[in-house]
Amino acid sequence: MSSSLLLSGSAVSSSFIAPSKLSFVRNFNKSLLPFPNVSRSLKSVRCAVDSPYGGNVPTFPRTRVWDPYKRLGISPYASEEEIWASRNFLLQQYAGHERSEESIEGAFEKLLMSSFIRRKKTKINLKTRLKKKVDESPPWLKALLDFVEMPPMDTIFRRLFLFAFMAGWSIMNSAEGGPAFQVAVSLGACVYFLNEKTKSLGRACIIGIGALVAGWICGSIIVPMIPTFLIHPTWTLELLTSLVAYVFLFLSCTFLK
């Protein structure tokens, strides 16, 4: 209080201050004239106290917006990449203001949670629909599905790569000879994979040989129906039939129980 009176002593009315005190204030102000740095420091302290908290940090204008999409400034149909991009841009623009950052993060977390719940419901609905279809299927189809299983995706891709490699190897060596060796290796791999699942070598051999015979018979029936202009000149009937047999071996060792 005394410092403000000293800085503004010339503007204070004499009716409120005694003449002796008023002359003292004027004399004190005059004594500060040779020291301008002191006067500036006092004024800067007063300005710093009167300035609002946070300085020039910008404030997020949509902190009170309830809709998280509108708060982040994106469309309700925005993708997950657009949501992340909007969140990162706003956090960078309003960095340093705690309330703004909390508002942006809150809207972002709401959108992530709603997206997770939506994906979870979709998976549950898909499983429910598939189970309902299976329950409503004929008895013979139910009995057939009892022999089928869905392995992990990495298992499917590994075995698919193996049999695709065998098929490519057979095609590359088609001009030199038949694919007898590649078919034998594929049959051995099929029996090995089936033995891992069934824990019965005899059953694995029966299923593997049955898949090979079924694939060879189907190939012998289907391949002659293919127009000749679609077939490479070096591709023989034996080679094309073996390609069909690879498909049957892959399906039997991957999806059969």
PDB file of C-alpha atoms in Angstrom:
ATOM      1  CA  MET A   1       0.000   0.000   0.000  1.00  0.00           C
ATOM      2  CA  SER A   2       2.779   2.412   0.859  1.00  0.00           C
ATOM      3  CA  SER A   3       4.638   1.626  -2.382  1.00  0.00           C
ATOM      4  CA  SER A   4       1.560   2.373  -4.510  1.00  0.00           C
ATOM      5  CA  LEU A   5       1.068   5.652  -2.681  1.00  0.00           C
ATOM      6  CA  LEU A   6       4.680   6.550  -3.274  1.00  0.00           C
ATOM      7  CA  LEU A   7       4.445   5.765  -7.009  1.00  0.00           C
ATOM      8  CA  SER A   8       1.213   7.700  -7.477  1.00  0.00           C
ATOM      9  CA  GLY A   9       1.707  10.442  -4.908  1.00  0.00           C
ATOM     10  CA  SER A  10       1.217  13.244  -7.423  1.00  0.00           C
ATOM     11  CA  ALA A  11      -2.308  12.014  -8.193  1.00  0.00           C
ATOM     12  CA  VAL A  12      -3.459  11.712  -4.558  1.00  0.00           C
ATOM     13  CA  SER A  13      -5.799  14.436  -3.393  1.00  0.00           C
ATOM     14  CA  SER A  14      -4.557  16.739  -0.655  1.00  0.00           C
ATOM     15  CA  SER A  15      -7.882  16.460   1.121  1.00  0.00           C
ATOM     16  CA  PHE A  16      -7.005  12.919   2.150  1.00  0.00           C
ATOM     17  CA  ILE A  17      -3.354  13.468   3.046  1.00  0.00           C
ATOM     18  CA  ALA A  18      -1.981  16.060   5.378  1.00  0.00           C
ATOM     19  CA  PRO A  19       0.123  18.833   3.778  1.00  0.00           C
ATOM     20  CA  SER A  20       3.245  17.723   5.611  1.00  0.00           C
ATOM     21  CA  LYS A  21       2.849  14.115   4.407  1.00  0.00           C
ATOM     22  CA  LEU A  22       2.012  15.239   0.878  1.00  0.00           C
ATOM     23  CA  SER A  23       5.191  17.304   0.661  1.00  0.00           C
ATOM     24  CA  PHE A  24       7.140  14.288   1.928  1.00  0.00           C
ATOM     25  CA  VAL A  25       5.742  12.068  -0.834  1.00  0.00           C
ATOM     26  CA  ARG A  26       6.546  14.653  -3.526  1.00  0.00           C
ATOM     27  CA  ASN A  27      10.059  15.080  -2.209  1.00  0.00           C
ATOM     28  CA  PHE A  28      10.534  11.273  -2.176  1.00  0.00           C
ATOM     29  CA  ASN A  29       9.373  10.984  -5.802  1.00  0.00           C
ATOM     30  CA  LYS A  30      11.760  13.703  -6.827  1.00  0.00           C
ATOM     31  CA  SER A  31      14.557  11.892  -5.026  1.00  0.00           C
ATOM     32  CA  LEU A  32      13.872   8.806  -7.224  1.00  0.00           C
ATOM     33  CA  LEU A  33      14.383  10.730 -10.465  1.00  0.00           C
ATOM     34  CA  PRO A  34      18.160  10.148 -10.572  1.00  0.00           C
ATOM     35  CA  PHE A  35      17.486   6.396 -10.186  1.00  0.00           C
ATOM     36  CA  PRO A  36      15.140   5.397 -13.053  1.00  0.00           C
ATOM     37  CA  ASN A  37      15.983   1.666 -12.711  1.00  0.00           C
ATOM     38  CA  VAL A  38      14.455   1.571  -9.233  1.00  0.00           C
ATOM     39  CA  SER A  39      11.239   3.091 -10.497  1.00  0.00           C
ATOM     40  CA  ARG A  40      11.038   0.646 -13.411  1.00  0.00           C
ATOM     41  CA  SER A  41      11.625  -2.359 -11.154  1.00  0.00           C
ATOM     42  CA  LEU A  42       8.818  -1.288  -8.849  1.00  0.00           C
ATOM     43  CA  LYS A  43       6.431  -0.888 -11.775  1.00  0.00           C
ATOM     44  CA  SER A  44       7.431  -4.271 -13.243  1.00  0.00           C
ATOM     45  CA  VAL A  45       6.741  -5.981  -9.915  1.00  0.00           C
ATOM     46  CA  ARG A  46       3.279  -4.437  -9.788  1.00  0.00           C
ATOM     47  CA  CYS A  47       2.559  -5.502 -13.394  1.00  0.00           C
ATOM     48  CA  ALA A  48       3.712  -9.062 -12.704  1.00  0.00           C
ATOM     49  CA  VAL A  49       1.419  -9.310  -9.707  1.00  0.00           C
ATOM     50  CA  ASP A  50      -1.563  -7.916 -11.600  1.00  0.00           C
ATOM     51  CA  SER A  51      -1.056 -10.172 -14.702  1.00  0.00           C
ATOM     52  CA  PRO A  52      -3.218 -13.321 -14.870  1.00  0.00           C
ATOM     53  CA  TYR A  53      -1.792 -16.804 -14.128  1.00  0.00           C
ATOM     54  CA  GLY A  54      -0.276 -18.594 -17.141  1.00  0.00           C
ATOM     55  CA  GLY A  55       0.960 -15.583 -19.058  1.00  0.00           C
ATOM     56  CA  ASN A  56       0.405 -15.870 -22.811  1.00  0.00           C
ATOM     57  CA  VAL A  57      -0.368 -19.635 -22.879  1.00  0.00           C
ATOM     58  CA  PRO A  58      -3.411 -20.198 -25.176  1.00  0.00           C
ATOM     59  CA  THR A  59      -6.532 -21.773 -23.689  1.00  0.00           C
ATOM     60  CA  PHE A  60      -8.521 -24.524 -25.396  1.00  0.00           C
ATOM     61  CA  PRO A  61     -11.887 -22.930 -26.314  1.00  0.00           C
ATOM     62  CA  ARG A  62     -13.972 -26.148 -26.352  1.00  0.00           C
ATOM     63  CA  THR A  63     -13.362 -27.437 -22.832  1.00  0.00           C
ATOM     64  CA  ARG A  64     -17.104 -27.288 -22.036  1.00  0.00           C
ATOM     65  CA  VAL A  65     -18.205 -29.126 -25.213  1.00  0.00           C
ATOM     66  CA  TRP A  66     -19.735 -32.464 -24.200  1.00  0.00           C
ATOM     67  CA  ASP A  67     -19.460 -34.299 -27.552  1.00  0.00           C
ATOM     68  CA  PRO A  68     -15.881 -35.710 -27.794  1.00  0.00           C
ATOM     69  CA  TYR A  69     -15.947 -35.518 -31.611  1.00  0.00           C
ATOM     70  CA  LYS A  70     -16.872 -31.837 -31.575  1.00  0.00           C
ATOM     71  CA  ARG A  71     -14.368 -31.153 -28.806  1.00  0.00           C
ATOM     72  CA  LEU A  72     -11.556 -32.575 -30.929  1.00  0.00           C
ATOM     73  CA  GLY A  73     -12.943 -30.894 -34.051  1.00  0.00           C
ATOM     74  CA  ILE A  74     -13.408 -34.077 -36.109  1.00  0.00           C
ATOM     75  CA  SER A  75     -16.264 -35.853 -37.856  1.00  0.00           C
ATOM     76  CA  PRO A  76     -18.235 -38.636 -36.098  1.00  0.00           C
ATOM     77  CA  TYR A  77     -17.089 -40.903 -38.949  1.00  0.00           C
ATOM     78  CA  ALA A  78     -13.395 -40.103 -38.458  1.00  0.00           C
ATOM     79  CA  SER A  79     -10.923 -42.961 -38.556  1.00  0.00           C
ATOM     80  CA  GLU A  80      -8.630 -43.914 -35.696  1.00  0.00           C
ATOM     81  CA  GLU A  81      -5.679 -42.272 -37.485  1.00  0.00           C
ATOM     82  CA  GLU A  82      -7.611 -38.981 -37.748  1.00  0.00           C
ATOM     83  CA  ILE A  83      -8.490 -39.124 -34.038  1.00  0.00           C
ATOM     84  CA  TRP A  84      -4.835 -39.607 -33.110  1.00  0.00           C
ATOM     85  CA  ALA A  85      -3.752 -36.813 -35.445  1.00  0.00           C
ATOM     86  CA  SER A  86      -6.299 -34.364 -33.989  1.00  0.00           C
ATOM     87  CA  ARG A  87      -5.320 -35.238 -30.424  1.00  0.00           C
ATOM     88  CA  ASN A  88      -1.585 -34.765 -31.097  1.00  0.00           C
ATOM     89  CA  PHE A  89      -2.166 -31.482 -32.933  1.00  0.00           C
ATOM     90  CA  LEU A  90      -4.306 -29.997 -30.145  1.00  0.00           C
ATOM     91  CA  LEU A  91      -1.923 -31.111 -27.392  1.00  0.00           C
ATOM     92  CA  GLN A  92       0.935 -29.458 -29.240  1.00  0.00           C
ATOM     93  CA  GLN A  93      -1.061 -26.264 -29.815  1.00  0.00           C
ATOM     94  CA  TYR A  94      -2.245 -25.900 -26.205  1.00  0.00           C
ATOM     95  CA  ALA A  95       0.798 -27.352 -24.455  1.00  0.00           C
ATOM     96  CA  GLY A  96       1.422 -25.827 -21.046  1.00  0.00           C
ATOM     97  CA  HIS A  97      -2.212 -25.225 -20.105  1.00  0.00           C
ATOM     98  CA  GLU A  98      -3.154 -28.049 -17.763  1.00  0.00           C
ATOM     99  CA  ARG A  99      -6.916 -27.692 -18.005  1.00  0.00           C
ATOM    100  CA  SER A 100      -6.829 -27.648 -21.808  1.00  0.00           C
ATOM    101  CA  GLU A 101      -4.634 -30.748 -21.950  1.00  0.00           C
ATOM    102  CA  GLU A 102      -6.949 -32.608 -19.556  1.00  0.00           C
ATOM    103  CA  SER A 103      -9.988 -31.714 -21.686  1.00  0.00           C
ATOM    104  CA  ILE A 104      -8.305 -32.926 -24.896  1.00  0.00           C
ATOM    105  CA  GLU A 105      -7.101 -36.163 -23.292  1.00  0.00           C
ATOM    106  CA  GLY A 106     -10.551 -36.792 -21.793  1.00  0.00           C
ATOM    107  CA  ALA A 107     -12.260 -36.561 -25.190  1.00  0.00           C
ATOM    108  CA  PHE A 108      -9.593 -38.775 -26.753  1.00  0.00           C
ATOM    109  CA  GLU A 109      -9.999 -41.470 -24.079  1.00  0.00           C
ATOM    110  CA  LYS A 110     -13.794 -41.460 -24.535  1.00  0.00           C
ATOM    111  CA  LEU A 111     -13.406 -42.098 -28.264  1.00  0.00           C
ATOM    112  CA  LEU A 112     -10.886 -44.887 -27.703  1.00  0.00           C
ATOM    113  CA  MET A 113     -13.145 -46.579 -25.177  1.00  0.00           C
ATOM    114  CA  SER A 114     -16.201 -46.369 -27.447  1.00  0.00           C
ATOM    115  CA  SER A 115     -14.166 -47.793 -30.342  1.00  0.00           C
ATOM    116  CA  PHE A 116     -12.991 -50.708 -28.179  1.00  0.00           C
ATOM    117  CA  ILE A 117     -16.533 -51.480 -27.009  1.00  0.00           C
ATOM    118  CA  ARG A 118     -17.836 -51.334 -30.595  1.00  0.00           C
ATOM    119  CA  ARG A 119     -15.182 -53.775 -31.850  1.00  0.00           C
ATOM    120  CA  LYS A 120     -15.855 -56.114 -28.936  1.00  0.00           C
ATOM    121  CA  LYS A 121     -19.593 -56.138 -29.654  1.00  0.00           C
ATOM    122  CA  THR A 122     -18.915 -56.848 -33.339  1.00  0.00           C
ATOM    123  CA  LYS A 123     -16.786 -59.885 -32.459  1.00  0.00           C
ATOM    124  CA  ILE A 124     -19.385 -61.167 -30.014  1.00  0.00           C
ATOM    125  CA  ASN A 125     -22.183 -60.719 -32.566  1.00  0.00           C
ATOM    126  CA  LEU A 126     -20.159 -62.523 -35.234  1.00  0.00           C
ATOM    127  CA  LYS A 127     -19.488 -65.479 -32.953  1.00  0.00           C
ATOM    128  CA  THR A 128     -23.141 -65.576 -31.919  1.00  0.00           C
ATOM    129  CA  ARG A 129     -24.300 -65.560 -35.528  1.00  0.00           C
ATOM    130  CA  LEU A 130     -21.887 -68.324 -36.510  1.00  0.00           C
ATOM    131  CA  LYS A 131     -22.956 -70.440 -33.565  1.00  0.00           C
ATOM    132  CA  LYS A 132     -26.605 -69.875 -34.443  1.00  0.00           C
ATOM    133  CA  LYS A 133     -25.967 -70.914 -38.055  1.00  0.00           C
ATOM    134  CA  VAL A 134     -24.228 -74.084 -36.881  1.00  0.00           C
ATOM    135  CA  ASP A 135     -27.062 -74.927 -34.482  1.00  0.00           C
ATOM    136  CA  GLU A 136     -29.625 -74.466 -37.262  1.00  0.00           C
ATOM    137  CA  SER A 137     -27.646 -76.544 -39.791  1.00  0.00           C
ATOM    138  CA  PRO A 138     -28.672 -80.123 -40.766  1.00  0.00           C
ATOM    139  CA  PRO A 139     -27.400 -83.039 -38.650  1.00  0.00           C
ATOM    140  CA  TRP A 140     -25.000 -84.257 -41.356  1.00  0.00           C
ATOM    141  CA  LEU A 141     -23.390 -80.818 -41.524  1.00  0.00           C
ATOM    142  CA  LYS A 142     -23.023 -80.718 -37.736  1.00  0.00           C
ATOM    143  CA  ALA A 143     -21.324 -84.111 -37.819  1.00  0.00           C
ATOM    144  CA  LEU A 144     -18.991 -82.880 -40.555  1.00  0.00           C
ATOM    145  CA  LEU A 145     -18.124 -79.713 -38.632  1.00  0.00           C
ATOM    146  CA  ASP A 146     -17.171 -81.816 -35.616  1.00  0.00           C
ATOM    147  CA  PHE A 147     -14.092 -82.912 -37.564  1.00  0.00           C
ATOM    148  CA  VAL A 148     -13.035 -79.345 -38.380  1.00  0.00           C
ATOM    149  CA  GLU A 149     -11.148 -76.836 -36.220  1.00  0.00           C
ATOM    150  CA  MET A 150      -9.808 -73.298 -36.664  1.00  0.00           C
ATOM    151  CA  PRO A 151      -6.096 -73.108 -35.789  1.00  0.00           C
ATOM    152  CA  PRO A 152      -4.222 -69.856 -35.040  1.00  0.00           C
ATOM    153  CA  MET A 153      -3.457 -67.632 -37.994  1.00  0.00           C
ATOM    154  CA  ASP A 154       0.312 -68.029 -37.673  1.00  0.00           C
ATOM    155  CA  THR A 155      -0.089 -71.818 -37.980  1.00  0.00           C
ATOM    156  CA  ILE A 156      -2.207 -71.409 -41.101  1.00  0.00           C
ATOM    157  CA  PHE A 157       0.319 -69.088 -42.748  1.00  0.00           C
ATOM    158  CA  ARG A 158       3.309 -71.298 -41.918  1.00  0.00           C
ATOM    159  CA  ARG A 159       1.719 -74.388 -43.446  1.00  0.00           C
ATOM    160  CA  LEU A 160       0.393 -72.426 -46.392  1.00  0.00           C
ATOM    161  CA  PHE A 161       3.916 -71.179 -47.082  1.00  0.00           C
ATOM    162  CA  LEU A 162       5.295 -74.743 -46.914  1.00  0.00           C
ATOM    163  CA  PHE A 163       2.864 -76.202 -49.448  1.00  0.00           C
ATOM    164  CA  ALA A 164       3.089 -73.122 -51.679  1.00  0.00           C
ATOM    165  CA  PHE A 165       6.851 -73.599 -51.707  1.00  0.00           C
ATOM    166  CA  MET A 166       6.384 -77.238 -52.723  1.00  0.00           C
ATOM    167  CA  ALA A 167       4.050 -76.188 -55.529  1.00  0.00           C
ATOM    168  CA  GLY A 168       6.517 -73.585 -56.774  1.00  0.00           C
ATOM    169  CA  TRP A 169       9.348 -76.100 -56.617  1.00  0.00           C
ATOM    170  CA  SER A 170       7.321 -78.577 -58.658  1.00  0.00           C
ATOM    171  CA  ILE A 171       6.553 -75.934 -61.313  1.00  0.00           C
ATOM    172  CA  MET A 172      10.198 -74.883 -61.583  1.00  0.00           C
ATOM    173  CA  ASN A 173      11.311 -78.498 -62.092  1.00  0.00           C
ATOM    174  CA  SER A 174       8.456 -79.400 -64.441  1.00  0.00           C
ATOM    175  CA  ALA A 175      10.752 -79.511 -67.486  1.00  0.00           C
ATOM    176  CA  GLU A 176      13.239 -81.872 -65.816  1.00  0.00           C
ATOM    177  CA  GLY A 177      10.915 -84.506 -64.377  1.00  0.00           C
ATOM    178  CA  GLY A 178       7.759 -85.255 -62.427  1.00  0.00           C
ATOM    179  CA  PRO A 179       6.933 -83.928 -58.960  1.00  0.00           C
ATOM    180  CA  ALA A 180       7.211 -87.300 -57.235  1.00  0.00           C
ATOM    181  CA  PHE A 181       9.813 -86.131 -54.701  1.00  0.00           C
ATOM    182  CA  GLN A 182       7.901 -82.942 -53.824  1.00  0.00           C
ATOM    183  CA  VAL A 183       4.672 -84.905 -53.383  1.00  0.00           C
ATOM    184  CA  ALA A 184       6.424 -87.361 -51.068  1.00  0.00           C
ATOM    185  CA  VAL A 185       7.849 -84.522 -48.952  1.00  0.00           C
ATOM    186  CA  SER A 186       4.419 -82.848 -48.776  1.00  0.00           C
ATOM    187  CA  LEU A 187       2.791 -86.112 -47.690  1.00  0.00           C
ATOM    188  CA  GLY A 188       5.425 -86.563 -44.966  1.00  0.00           C
ATOM    189  CA  ALA A 189       4.853 -82.999 -43.718  1.00  0.00           C
ATOM    190  CA  CYS A 190       1.103 -83.556 -43.674  1.00  0.00           C
ATOM    191  CA  VAL A 191       1.448 -86.766 -41.633  1.00  0.00           C
ATOM    192  CA  TYR A 192       3.821 -85.022 -39.220  1.00  0.00           C
ATOM    193  CA  PHE A 193       1.399 -82.136 -38.591  1.00  0.00           C
ATOM    194  CA  LEU A 194      -1.532 -84.507 -38.166  1.00  0.00           C
ATOM    195  CA  ASN A 195       0.420 -86.667 -35.706  1.00  0.00           C
ATOM    196  CA  GLU A 196       1.115 -83.546 -33.612  1.00  0.00           C
ATOM    197  CA  LYS A 197      -2.628 -82.932 -33.271  1.00  0.00           C
ATOM    198  CA  THR A 198      -4.045 -86.441 -33.046  1.00  0.00           C
ATOM    199  CA  LYS A 199      -1.141 -88.045 -31.115  1.00  0.00           C
ATOM    200  CA  SER A 200      -1.784 -91.123 -33.239  1.00  0.00           C
ATOM    201  CA  LEU A 201       0.605 -91.983 -36.058  1.00  0.00           C
ATOM    202  CA  GLY A 202      -1.752 -94.537 -37.583  1.00  0.00           C
ATOM    203  CA  ARG A 203      -4.642 -92.084 -37.817  1.00  0.00           C
ATOM    204  CA  ALA A 204      -2.314 -89.389 -39.159  1.00  0.00           C
ATOM    205  CA  CYS A 205      -1.097 -91.713 -41.920  1.00  0.00           C
ATOM    206  CA  ILE A 206      -4.645 -92.710 -42.873  1.00  0.00           C
ATOM    207  CA  ILE A 207      -5.818 -89.090 -43.083  1.00  0.00           C
ATOM    208  CA  GLY A 208      -2.698 -87.966 -44.966  1.00  0.00           C
ATOM    209  CA  ILE A 209      -2.834 -90.759 -47.553  1.00  0.00           C
ATOM    210  CA  GLY A 210      -6.589 -90.290 -47.906  1.00  0.00           C
ATOM    211  CA  ALA A 211      -6.108 -86.562 -48.569  1.00  0.00           C
ATOM    212  CA  LEU A 212      -3.443 -87.321 -51.183  1.00  0.00           C
ATOM    213  CA  VAL A 213      -5.638 -89.894 -52.951  1.00  0.00           C
ATOM    214  CA  ALA A 214      -8.685 -87.603 -52.856  1.00  0.00           C
ATOM    215  CA  GLY A 215      -6.667 -84.695 -54.210  1.00  0.00           C
ATOM    216  CA  TRP A 216      -5.143 -86.817 -56.975  1.00  0.00           C
ATOM    217  CA  ILE A 217      -8.555 -88.138 -58.055  1.00  0.00           C
ATOM    218  CA  CYS A 218     -10.103 -84.642 -58.040  1.00  0.00           C
ATOM    219  CA  GLY A 219      -7.116 -83.289 -59.968  1.00  0.00           C
ATOM    220  CA  SER A 220      -7.417 -86.026 -62.568  1.00  0.00           C
ATOM    221  CA  ILE A 221     -11.056 -85.054 -63.088  1.00  0.00           C
ATOM    222  CA  ILE A 222     -10.708 -81.243 -62.989  1.00  0.00           C
ATOM    223  CA  VAL A 223      -7.471 -80.700 -64.918  1.00  0.00           C
ATOM    224  CA  PRO A 224      -8.679 -82.156 -68.267  1.00  0.00           C
ATOM    225  CA  MET A 225     -11.578 -79.678 -68.161  1.00  0.00           C
ATOM    226  CA  ILE A 226      -9.208 -76.684 -68.214  1.00  0.00           C
ATOM    227  CA  PRO A 227      -8.793 -75.141 -71.704  1.00  0.00           C
ATOM    228  CA  THR A 228      -5.408 -75.919 -73.177  1.00  0.00           C
ATOM    229  CA  PHE A 229      -4.605 -72.287 -74.005  1.00  0.00           C
ATOM    230  CA  LEU A 230      -4.613 -71.499 -70.260  1.00  0.00           C
ATOM    231  CA  ILE A 231      -1.996 -74.167 -69.508  1.00  0.00           C
ATOM    232  CA  HIS A 232       1.734 -73.631 -69.989  1.00  0.00           C
ATOM    233  CA  PRO A 233       3.212 -75.977 -72.613  1.00  0.00           C
ATOM    234  CA  THR A 234       5.659 -77.562 -70.143  1.00  0.00           C
ATOM    235  CA  TRP A 235       2.961 -78.240 -67.525  1.00  0.00           C
ATOM    236  CA  THR A 236       1.958 -81.865 -67.669  1.00  0.00           C
ATOM    237  CA  LEU A 237      -1.165 -83.567 -66.356  1.00  0.00           C
ATOM    238  CA  GLU A 238       0.890 -85.050 -63.529  1.00  0.00           C
ATOM    239  CA  LEU A 239       2.136 -81.634 -62.446  1.00  0.00           C
ATOM    240  CA  LEU A 240      -1.323 -80.032 -62.440  1.00  0.00           C
ATOM    241  CA  THR A 241      -2.775 -82.982 -60.550  1.00  0.00           C
ATOM    242  CA  SER A 242      -0.046 -82.667 -57.922  1.00  0.00           C
ATOM    243  CA  LEU A 243      -0.960 -78.999 -57.429  1.00  0.00           C
ATOM    244  CA  VAL A 244      -4.506 -80.027 -56.560  1.00  0.00           C
ATOM    245  CA  ALA A 245      -3.113 -82.696 -54.223  1.00  0.00           C
ATOM    246  CA  TYR A 246      -1.060 -80.025 -52.396  1.00  0.00           C
ATOM    247  CA  VAL A 247      -4.269 -78.118 -51.694  1.00  0.00           C
ATOM    248  CA  PHE A 248      -5.938 -81.212 -50.204  1.00  0.00           C
ATOM    249  CA  LEU A 249      -2.872 -81.998 -48.082  1.00  0.00           C
ATOM    250  CA  PHE A 250      -2.779 -78.434 -46.762  1.00  0.00           C
ATOM    251  CA  LEU A 251      -6.476 -78.422 -45.856  1.00  0.00           C
ATOM    252  CA  SER A 252      -6.333 -81.829 -44.160  1.00  0.00           C
ATOM    253  CA  CYS A 253      -3.306 -81.130 -41.942  1.00  0.00           C
ATOM    254  CA  THR A 254      -4.449 -77.599 -41.045  1.00  0.00           C
ATOM    255  CA  PHE A 255      -8.195 -77.741 -40.458  1.00  0.00           C
ATOM    256  CA  LEU A 256      -8.993 -81.381 -39.668  1.00  0.00           C
ATOM    257  CA  LYS A 257      -8.996 -82.447 -36.029  1.00  0.00           C
TER     258      LYS A 257
END
